[in-house]
Amino acid sequence: MSPFLRETFAIIEARSARIDADDPAPLPEPVGLSHALSLTLDGEATSEEALTELLAGISEATPATGGGRFYNQLFGSLEPAAVAAELLSVVFNSSMYTYKVAGPHVLIEAELVRRMCEAVGYAPGEGGGAMTPGGSMANLLGLRLGRNAIAPESRELGLYGRAPLLVYCSAEAHYSIAKNAGLLGMGRRYVRAIEVDGQGRMRPEALREAVRADRARGLQPAVVVATAGTTVRGAFDPIDAIADVCEAEGLWLHVDGAYGGTLLLHPEAREALQGSARADSFAWNPHKMMGVPLSCSFLLTRHPEALAEDLGTAASYLFQLHDDTLNPGTRSMQCGRRNDAFKLWALWKHLGDAGLAERVERQLALTRHAAERIRQHPGLQLVGEPSCANTCFEAPGVPSEEICRVLAERGLAMIGHGRVEGRAVLRLVTVNLDATTEHLDRLLEDILQVAEELAGAGAA
Ligand code: ABU
């Protein structure tokens, strides 16, 4: 083994040991860090020994996204089986456009697509899909397929001289929906943010009214995005009722299940996605709740032929052997593409369906525990009910942003804040399975302590 690789494994071990030790790890100040870690590319060569030292230093300064102190993102902690396969993927250095260069990995990716379409509820043989570099891109592709379905000429001619195509999503949908409408030339202005109920779920009757009002104005409703697991509240839009509106109005239904799609693997929790089989397209990021390294994202669709029709392009320099079913590059937004499938396949193979369901159950159990403790603490207040693995709460009178900042600066915890009904709340995400109920109890104590200090210092 090359000394580089041997040293790299030593760095990985040291990093894991440090995170397991659970010591507070203050977020390094950005000012001066470039100098301290010698990040400048000054043109000089660096010896192998000096470089591995630099790598070790950078590893130490890199925030932990697992361990008992990380609650900041919709992802957190890694499954060893997935990491093992990911390391191998790097070494294989496949590009996923053809069977000729990726061999069995093309079959692995196809098997994941098949299995995930089954979980969404598509009939056997009905669904298909493509991997994308993240959920925003999966949403982009879903919106694009919807745009093409309503305006088939747009692939070749663009959207010149036609009535605007409207996109509808909940007021709490991910920001990629508006960004993608802009990227697709549909226009951010033509994205309608539909009112939500008290739990952050899109109100289907408000959707129906908005669609009808737009039609009456001579505009062309096109795509509805239902979110399965919103970013801040973890809310699930009622897919079945939204699908009724889409069917009645002839609209494409895209489900953004980037976060909550994983609940499909849990026999009871999947109820939150009732109606998912009616989605024309469905985005799902296993890198969020499934513990596989970033990124691992899929766009699944009930109309797989639409993917090839839209993205297929003759390239005789690339697609030289086998038919298109074995060359995923013929239905991908990318050309060269890293292998994001192997890590998920290895995890699924290792844990099986029951093991994956049990992972989700543990995440939901952590969420229930946190919510119960917050209910019990007089100094904390839940904001709405927890949903998916998100619990929103506050320390009344103390700015949530300040609490998050102090916790990160002291290295006590990484937790983020979001806005619910106009006010900033702490958003606790409990997908990180390194975290235990004891870690959560300590986190809440730390939050109370910091809130008390801030209140005493007049930050409230
Ligand atoms: N793509 C999801 C947004 C980031 C997060 O809150 O984890």
PDB file of C-alpha atoms and ligand atoms in Angstrom, residues 72-74 174 231 288 427, ligand 1:
ATOM      1  CA  ASN A  72     -27.370  20.866  12.262  1.00  0.00           C
ATOM      2  CA  GLN A  73     -28.312  19.280   8.974  1.00  0.00           C
ATOM      3  CA  LEU A  74     -30.730  16.848   7.438  1.00  0.00           C
ATOM      4  CA  HIS A 174     -37.057  23.987  -0.440  1.00  0.00           C
ATOM      5  CA  THR A 231     -36.517  21.563   5.457  1.00  0.00           C
ATOM      6  CA  LYS A 288     -29.943  12.434   4.295  1.00  0.00           C
ATOM      7  CA  ARG A 427     -34.341  23.319  14.481  1.00  0.00           C
TER       8      ARG A 427
HETATM    9  N1  ABU B   1     -30.861  20.369   1.160  1.00  0.00           N
HETATM   10  C1  ABU B   1     -31.395  20.462   2.459  1.00  0.00           C
HETATM   11  C2  ABU B   1     -31.088  21.728   3.190  1.00  0.00           C
HETATM   12  C3  ABU B   1     -29.978  21.689   4.093  1.00  0.00           C
HETATM   13  C4  ABU B   1     -30.304  21.237   5.474  1.00  0.00           C
HETATM   14  O1  ABU B   1     -31.063  21.890   6.180  1.00  0.00           O
HETATM   15  O2  ABU B   1     -29.784  20.239   5.905  1.00  0.00           O
END
